[in-house]
Short mmCIF file of C-alpha atoms and ligand atoms in Angstrom, two decimals:
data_model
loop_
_atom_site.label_atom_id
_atom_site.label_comp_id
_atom_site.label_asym_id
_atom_site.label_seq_id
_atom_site.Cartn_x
_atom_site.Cartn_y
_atom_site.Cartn_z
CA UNK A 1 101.53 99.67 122.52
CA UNK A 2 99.39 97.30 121.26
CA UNK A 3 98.39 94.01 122.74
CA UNK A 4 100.45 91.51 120.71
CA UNK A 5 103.09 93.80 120.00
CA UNK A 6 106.27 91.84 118.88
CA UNK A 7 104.44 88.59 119.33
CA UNK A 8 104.31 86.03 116.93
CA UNK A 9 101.31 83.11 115.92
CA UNK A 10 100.57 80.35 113.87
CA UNK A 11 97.00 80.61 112.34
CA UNK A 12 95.90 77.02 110.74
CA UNK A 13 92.02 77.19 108.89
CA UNK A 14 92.38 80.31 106.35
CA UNK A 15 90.33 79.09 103.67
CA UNK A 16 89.20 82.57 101.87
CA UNK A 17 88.08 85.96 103.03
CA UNK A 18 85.13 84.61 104.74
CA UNK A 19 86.94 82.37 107.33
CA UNK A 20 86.89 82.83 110.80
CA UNK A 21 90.55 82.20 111.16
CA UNK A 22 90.77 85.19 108.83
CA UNK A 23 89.00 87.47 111.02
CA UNK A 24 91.27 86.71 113.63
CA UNK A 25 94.79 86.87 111.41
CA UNK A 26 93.59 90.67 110.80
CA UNK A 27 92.51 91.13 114.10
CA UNK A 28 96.22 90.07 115.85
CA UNK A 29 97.69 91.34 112.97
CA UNK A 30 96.25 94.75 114.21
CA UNK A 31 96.88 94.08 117.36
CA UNK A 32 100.31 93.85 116.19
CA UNK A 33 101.35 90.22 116.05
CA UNK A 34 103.73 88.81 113.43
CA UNK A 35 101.90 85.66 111.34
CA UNK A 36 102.52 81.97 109.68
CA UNK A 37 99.56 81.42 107.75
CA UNK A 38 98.95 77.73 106.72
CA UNK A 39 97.22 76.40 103.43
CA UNK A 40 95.57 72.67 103.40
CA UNK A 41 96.76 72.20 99.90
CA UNK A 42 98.10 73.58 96.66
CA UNK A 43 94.60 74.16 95.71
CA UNK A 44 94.12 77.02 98.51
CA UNK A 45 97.73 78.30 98.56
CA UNK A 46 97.25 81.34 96.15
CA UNK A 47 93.90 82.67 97.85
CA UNK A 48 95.73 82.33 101.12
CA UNK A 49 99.24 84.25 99.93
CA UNK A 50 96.52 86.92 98.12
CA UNK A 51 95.13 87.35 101.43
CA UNK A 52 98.72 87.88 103.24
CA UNK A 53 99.54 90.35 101.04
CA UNK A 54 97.90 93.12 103.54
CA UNK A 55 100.16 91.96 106.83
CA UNK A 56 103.46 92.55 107.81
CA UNK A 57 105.81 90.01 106.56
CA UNK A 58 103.85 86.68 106.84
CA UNK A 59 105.05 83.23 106.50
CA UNK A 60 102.87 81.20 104.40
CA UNK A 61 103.42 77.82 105.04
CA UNK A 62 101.36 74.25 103.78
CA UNK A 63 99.85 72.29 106.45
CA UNK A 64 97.45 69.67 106.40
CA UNK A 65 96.68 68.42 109.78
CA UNK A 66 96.15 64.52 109.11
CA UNK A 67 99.87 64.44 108.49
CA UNK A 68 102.34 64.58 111.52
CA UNK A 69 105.27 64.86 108.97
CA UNK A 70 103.70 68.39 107.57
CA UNK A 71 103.21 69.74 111.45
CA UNK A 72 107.01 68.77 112.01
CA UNK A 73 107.76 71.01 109.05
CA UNK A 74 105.35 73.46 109.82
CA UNK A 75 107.09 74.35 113.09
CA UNK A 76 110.47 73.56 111.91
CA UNK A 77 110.30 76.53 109.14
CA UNK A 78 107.94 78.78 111.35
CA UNK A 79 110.37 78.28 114.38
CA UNK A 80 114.01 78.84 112.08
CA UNK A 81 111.73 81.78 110.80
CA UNK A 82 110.25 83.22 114.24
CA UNK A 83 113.09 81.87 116.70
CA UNK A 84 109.90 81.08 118.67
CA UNK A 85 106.08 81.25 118.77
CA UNK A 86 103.64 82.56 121.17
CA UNK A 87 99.98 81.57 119.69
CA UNK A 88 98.57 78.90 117.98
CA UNK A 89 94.70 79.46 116.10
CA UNK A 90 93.47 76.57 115.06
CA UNK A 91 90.44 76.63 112.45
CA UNK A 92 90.49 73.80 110.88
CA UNK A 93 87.64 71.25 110.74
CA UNK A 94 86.26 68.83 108.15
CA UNK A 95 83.55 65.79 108.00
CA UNK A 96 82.68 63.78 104.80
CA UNK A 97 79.99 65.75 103.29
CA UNK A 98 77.60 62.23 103.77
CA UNK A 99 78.08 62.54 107.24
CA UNK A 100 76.23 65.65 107.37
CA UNK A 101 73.33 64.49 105.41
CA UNK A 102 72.38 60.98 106.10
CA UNK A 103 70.85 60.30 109.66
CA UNK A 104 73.47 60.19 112.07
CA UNK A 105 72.53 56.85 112.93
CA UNK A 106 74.17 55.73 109.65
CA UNK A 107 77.59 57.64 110.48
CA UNK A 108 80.14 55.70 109.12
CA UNK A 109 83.28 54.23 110.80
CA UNK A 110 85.58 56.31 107.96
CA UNK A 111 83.38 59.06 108.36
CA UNK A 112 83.94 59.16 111.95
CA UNK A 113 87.53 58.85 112.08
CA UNK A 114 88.25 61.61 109.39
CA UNK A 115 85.60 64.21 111.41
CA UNK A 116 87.59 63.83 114.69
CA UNK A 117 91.01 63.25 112.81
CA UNK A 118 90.81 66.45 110.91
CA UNK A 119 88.78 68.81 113.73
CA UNK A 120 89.85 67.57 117.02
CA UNK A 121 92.68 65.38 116.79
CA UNK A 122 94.75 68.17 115.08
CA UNK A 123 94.40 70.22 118.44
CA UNK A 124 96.82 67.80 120.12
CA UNK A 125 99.40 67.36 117.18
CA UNK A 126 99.50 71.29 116.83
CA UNK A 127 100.02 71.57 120.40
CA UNK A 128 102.65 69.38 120.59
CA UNK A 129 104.55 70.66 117.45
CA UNK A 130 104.41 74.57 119.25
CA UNK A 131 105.24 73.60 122.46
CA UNK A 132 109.03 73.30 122.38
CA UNK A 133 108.76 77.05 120.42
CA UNK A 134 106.48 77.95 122.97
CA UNK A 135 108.55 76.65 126.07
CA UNK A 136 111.40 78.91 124.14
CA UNK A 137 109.10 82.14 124.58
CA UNK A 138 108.73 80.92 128.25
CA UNK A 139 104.89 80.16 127.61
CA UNK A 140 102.01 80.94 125.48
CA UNK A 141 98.48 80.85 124.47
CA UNK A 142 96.37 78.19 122.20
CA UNK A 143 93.09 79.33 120.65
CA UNK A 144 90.58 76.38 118.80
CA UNK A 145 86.45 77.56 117.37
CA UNK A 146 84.38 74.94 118.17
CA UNK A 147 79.90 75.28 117.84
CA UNK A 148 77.25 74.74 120.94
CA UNK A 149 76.55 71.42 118.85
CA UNK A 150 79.10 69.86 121.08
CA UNK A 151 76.06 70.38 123.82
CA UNK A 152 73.46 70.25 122.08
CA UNK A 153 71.42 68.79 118.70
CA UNK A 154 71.57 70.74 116.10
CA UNK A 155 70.31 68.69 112.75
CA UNK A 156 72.93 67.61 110.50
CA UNK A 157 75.38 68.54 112.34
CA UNK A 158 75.25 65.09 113.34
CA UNK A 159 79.26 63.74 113.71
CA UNK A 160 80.68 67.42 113.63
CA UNK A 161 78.72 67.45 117.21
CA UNK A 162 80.81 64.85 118.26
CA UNK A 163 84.12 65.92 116.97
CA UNK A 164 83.19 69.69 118.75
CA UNK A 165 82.73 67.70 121.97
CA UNK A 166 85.93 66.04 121.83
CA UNK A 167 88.02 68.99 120.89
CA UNK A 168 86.50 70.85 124.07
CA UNK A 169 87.72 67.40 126.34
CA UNK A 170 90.54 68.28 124.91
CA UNK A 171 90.78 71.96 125.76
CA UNK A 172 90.73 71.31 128.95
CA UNK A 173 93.50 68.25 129.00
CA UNK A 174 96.08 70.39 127.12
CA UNK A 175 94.80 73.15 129.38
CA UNK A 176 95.77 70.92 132.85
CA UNK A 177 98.97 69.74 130.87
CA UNK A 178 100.53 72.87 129.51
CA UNK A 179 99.87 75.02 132.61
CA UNK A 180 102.65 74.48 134.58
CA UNK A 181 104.67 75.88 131.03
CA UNK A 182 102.63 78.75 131.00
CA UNK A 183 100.88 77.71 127.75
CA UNK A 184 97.02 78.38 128.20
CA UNK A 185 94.48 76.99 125.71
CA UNK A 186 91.15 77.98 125.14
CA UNK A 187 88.00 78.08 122.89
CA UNK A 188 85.43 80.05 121.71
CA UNK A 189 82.17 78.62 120.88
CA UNK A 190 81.29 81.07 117.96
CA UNK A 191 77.44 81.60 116.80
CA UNK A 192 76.48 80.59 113.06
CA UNK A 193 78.31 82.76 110.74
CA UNK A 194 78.18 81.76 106.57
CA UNK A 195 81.52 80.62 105.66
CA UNK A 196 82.90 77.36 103.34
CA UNK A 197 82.59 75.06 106.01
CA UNK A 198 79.06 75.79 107.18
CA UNK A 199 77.64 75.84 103.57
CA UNK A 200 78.17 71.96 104.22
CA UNK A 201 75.45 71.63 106.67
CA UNK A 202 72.17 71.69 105.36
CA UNK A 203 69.53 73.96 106.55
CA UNK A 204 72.73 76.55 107.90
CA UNK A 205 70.14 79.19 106.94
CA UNK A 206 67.44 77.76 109.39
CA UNK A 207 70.23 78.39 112.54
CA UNK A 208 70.61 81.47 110.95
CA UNK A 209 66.98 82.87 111.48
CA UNK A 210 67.08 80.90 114.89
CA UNK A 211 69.27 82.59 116.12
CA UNK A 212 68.34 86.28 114.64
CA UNK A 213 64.83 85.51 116.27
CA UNK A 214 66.25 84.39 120.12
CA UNK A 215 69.28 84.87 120.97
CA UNK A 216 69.08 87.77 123.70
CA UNK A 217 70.67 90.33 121.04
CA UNK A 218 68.54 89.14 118.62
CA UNK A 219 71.00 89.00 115.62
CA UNK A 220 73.71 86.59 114.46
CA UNK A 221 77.33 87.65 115.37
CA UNK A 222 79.92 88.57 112.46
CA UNK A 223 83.34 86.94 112.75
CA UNK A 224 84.84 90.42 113.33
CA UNK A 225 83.54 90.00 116.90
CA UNK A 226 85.08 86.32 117.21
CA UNK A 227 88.18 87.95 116.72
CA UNK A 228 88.50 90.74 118.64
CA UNK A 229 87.49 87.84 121.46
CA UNK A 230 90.44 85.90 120.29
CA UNK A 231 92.90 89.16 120.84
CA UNK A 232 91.43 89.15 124.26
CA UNK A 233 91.94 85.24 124.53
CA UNK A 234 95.43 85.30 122.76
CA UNK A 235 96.57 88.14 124.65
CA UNK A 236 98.20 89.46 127.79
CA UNK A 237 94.42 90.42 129.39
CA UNK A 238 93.60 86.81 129.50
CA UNK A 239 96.74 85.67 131.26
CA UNK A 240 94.42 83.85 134.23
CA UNK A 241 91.93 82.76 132.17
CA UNK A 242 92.46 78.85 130.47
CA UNK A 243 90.18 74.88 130.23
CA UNK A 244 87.84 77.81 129.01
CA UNK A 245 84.61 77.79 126.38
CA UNK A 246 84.13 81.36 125.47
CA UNK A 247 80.53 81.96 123.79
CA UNK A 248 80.73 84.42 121.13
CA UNK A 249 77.17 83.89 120.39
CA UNK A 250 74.86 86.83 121.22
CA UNK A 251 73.99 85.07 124.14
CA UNK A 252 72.14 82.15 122.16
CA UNK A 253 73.85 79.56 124.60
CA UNK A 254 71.62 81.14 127.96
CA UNK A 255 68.36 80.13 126.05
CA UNK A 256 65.97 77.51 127.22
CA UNK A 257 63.93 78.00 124.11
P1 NAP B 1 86.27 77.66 106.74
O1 NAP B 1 86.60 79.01 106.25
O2 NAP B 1 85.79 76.66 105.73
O3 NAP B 1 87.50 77.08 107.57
C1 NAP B 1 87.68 75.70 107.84
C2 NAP B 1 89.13 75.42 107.57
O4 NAP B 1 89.50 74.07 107.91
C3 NAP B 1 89.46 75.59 106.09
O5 NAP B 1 90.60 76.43 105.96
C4 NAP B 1 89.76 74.17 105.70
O6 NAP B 1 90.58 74.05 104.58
C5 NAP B 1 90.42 73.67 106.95
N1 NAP B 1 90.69 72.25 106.88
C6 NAP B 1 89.85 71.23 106.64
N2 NAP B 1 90.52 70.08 106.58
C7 NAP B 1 91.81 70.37 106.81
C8 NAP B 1 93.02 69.62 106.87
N3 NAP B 1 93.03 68.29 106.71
N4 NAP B 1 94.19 70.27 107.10
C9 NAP B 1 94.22 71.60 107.27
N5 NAP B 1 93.13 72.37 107.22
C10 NAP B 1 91.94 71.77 106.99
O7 NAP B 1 85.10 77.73 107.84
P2 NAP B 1 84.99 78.43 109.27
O8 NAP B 1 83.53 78.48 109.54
O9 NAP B 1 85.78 79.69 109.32
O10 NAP B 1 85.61 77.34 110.24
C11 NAP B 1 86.66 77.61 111.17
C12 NAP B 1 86.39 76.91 112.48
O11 NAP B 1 85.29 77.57 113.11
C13 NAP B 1 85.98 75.44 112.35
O12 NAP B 1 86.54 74.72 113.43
C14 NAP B 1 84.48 75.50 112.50
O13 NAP B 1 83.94 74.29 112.94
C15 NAP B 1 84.38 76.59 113.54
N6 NAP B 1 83.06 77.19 113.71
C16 NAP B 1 82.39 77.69 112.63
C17 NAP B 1 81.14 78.25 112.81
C18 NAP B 1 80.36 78.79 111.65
O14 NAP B 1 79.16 78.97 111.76
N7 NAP B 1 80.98 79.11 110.53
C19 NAP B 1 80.55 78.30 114.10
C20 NAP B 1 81.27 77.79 115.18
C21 NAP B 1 82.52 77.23 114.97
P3 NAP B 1 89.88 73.47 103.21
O15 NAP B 1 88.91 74.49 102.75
O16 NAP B 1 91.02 73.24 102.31
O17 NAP B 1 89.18 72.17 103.56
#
C-alpha cells in the first residue's frame, strides 16, 4: 500500500506544469492521495482543470489567499466533498514585480504588505481553515516551499527574503500550536528551479549557474525531487518530524562559499 493511500490534501500554488506545487500533486497523487486543487483566478482555472485531468477524481476549487471569505469556501466545499482533510501544500507566493527590481532600500509600504500578505500570511489563514477538517481526521500534516533567501542575500530577492523569513517564524508557531492536535507543519527550502514565479527575479539564471558550480552535487535540483521530499514530509514516515526546514537543495545551504 502506498504511503497516502486513502488520504486526502489540499494543494494551493498550481500555476502550470512547471510549478512546484505540481510536482508534488503528482507525486501524492502517486502516492495515492485524493486532491483539491486551487486556482488564484479565472484566468488560471482552465490550465489548472487541464492539468487534473490525469488524477483520480480531483476537486478543483478557486482560492485566492488575500481573501478569508474564499478560504472559508475553500474548506467548506473541500470538507462537504472529502468529509475531512489530512494535508495542506501551500505554494503560493507573490511580491509586486517593483519590489524585486528597485533596491530594497526603496521597498514600498504596499509592496511590503502584499509580499507577506500573499506568501506568508496565507500559511496561517490556510491553517486555520483545515484545522477543524483536520481535527476530524484526528490530525494531520502542513507542507509550505520557502528559498535560503530567508537566511541569506540573494539580489533581488530583496522583500521575498523577508516574507520567506516570516513564513519559516511561522512554521514553527503553527508547529508548537497544532501539536498537541496531531497536525505537524513543515517546510522545505527548495534550490532554484525555473518556474513563473522565479522568472520575476532578475538574474534567476545567475543562481542557476551558482548553484550548478557549488553546491556539493554540483547541479540544480528538479522539482520532481521536492516532491518526493514532500511525500516523505506529508506522510506517515515523517510522523516525529515537525518546526522543520527541509533543504532540498543539493546541499547548497552547507556552503561557506
Ligand atoms: P509558481 O508556479 O509561479 O507558483 C506560485 C503560485 O503562487 C502560483 O500558482 C501563483 O498563482 C500563486 N499565487 C500568487 N498569488 C496568489 C494569491 N493571491 N492567491 C493564490 N495563489 C497565489 O512558482 P513556484 O516556483 O512553483 O512557487 C511555489 C512556491 O515555491 C513559492 O512559495 C516559491 O516562493 C517557492 N520556491 C520556489 C523556488 C524556485 O526557484 N522556483 C525556490 C524555493 C521556493 P498566480 O500565477 O495566479 O499568481
Amino acid at each position: 500500500m502506498s504511503d497516502l493511500a486513502g488520504k486526502t490534501g489540499v494543494i494551493v500554488g498550481v500555476a502550470n506544469k512547471r510549478s512546484i506545487a505540481w510536482a508534488i500533486a503528482q507525486a501524492v497523487s502517486a502516492a495515492g492521495a485524493r486532491l483539491a486543487l486551487t486556482y488564484q483566478d479565472e484566468r488560471l482555472r482552465e490550465n489548472v482543470e487541464e492539468l487534473a485531468a490525469c488524477l483520480h477524481d480531483p476537486l478543483i476549487l478557486p482560492c485566492d489567499v488575500t481573501s478569508d471569505e474564499q478560504i472559508g469556501l475553500l474548506f467548506d466545499r473541500v470538507g462537504e466533498g472529502f468529509g475531512g482533510v489530512d494535508f495542506l501544500v501551500h505554494g503560493a507566493a507573490f511580491a509586486p514585480r517593483a519590489e524585486l527590481t528597485a533596491p530594497f532600500v526603496q521597498t514600498s509600504r504596499e509592496g511590503f504588505r502584499i509580499a507577506l500578505d500573499v506568501s506568508a500570511y496565507s500559511l496561517i489563514a490556510l491553517a486555520r481553515g483545515a484545522l477543524p477538517w483536520m481535527e476530524r481526521n484526528g490530525g494531520g500534516s502542513i507542507l509550505t516551499l520557502t528559498y535560503l533567501g530567508s537566511q541569506r542575500v540573494f539580489p533581488n530577492y530583496n522583500v521575498m527574503g523577508v516574507a520567506k523569513a516570516a513564513l519559516e517564524a511561522s512554521v514553527r508557531y503553527l508547529a508548537w500550536d497544532l501539536g498537541p492536535r496531531n497536525i505537524r507543519v513543515n517546510a522545505i527550502s527548495a534550490g532554484p528551479i525555473k518556474t513563473l514565479a522565479a522568472s520575476g527575479i532578475s538574474g534567476f539564471s545567475d543562481i542557476l549557474h551558482v548553484y550548478r558550480d557549488r553546491a556539493p552535487l554540483r547541479r540544480n535540483i528538479e522539482a520532481a525531487e521536492v516532491a518526493d521530499a514532500a511525500v516523505f514530509l506529508l506522510g506517515p514516515a515523517a510522523r516525529g518530524v515537525t518546526g522543520e526546514i527541509l533543504s532540498v537543495d543539493a546541499g547548497f545551504h552547507a556552503m561557506g562559499l
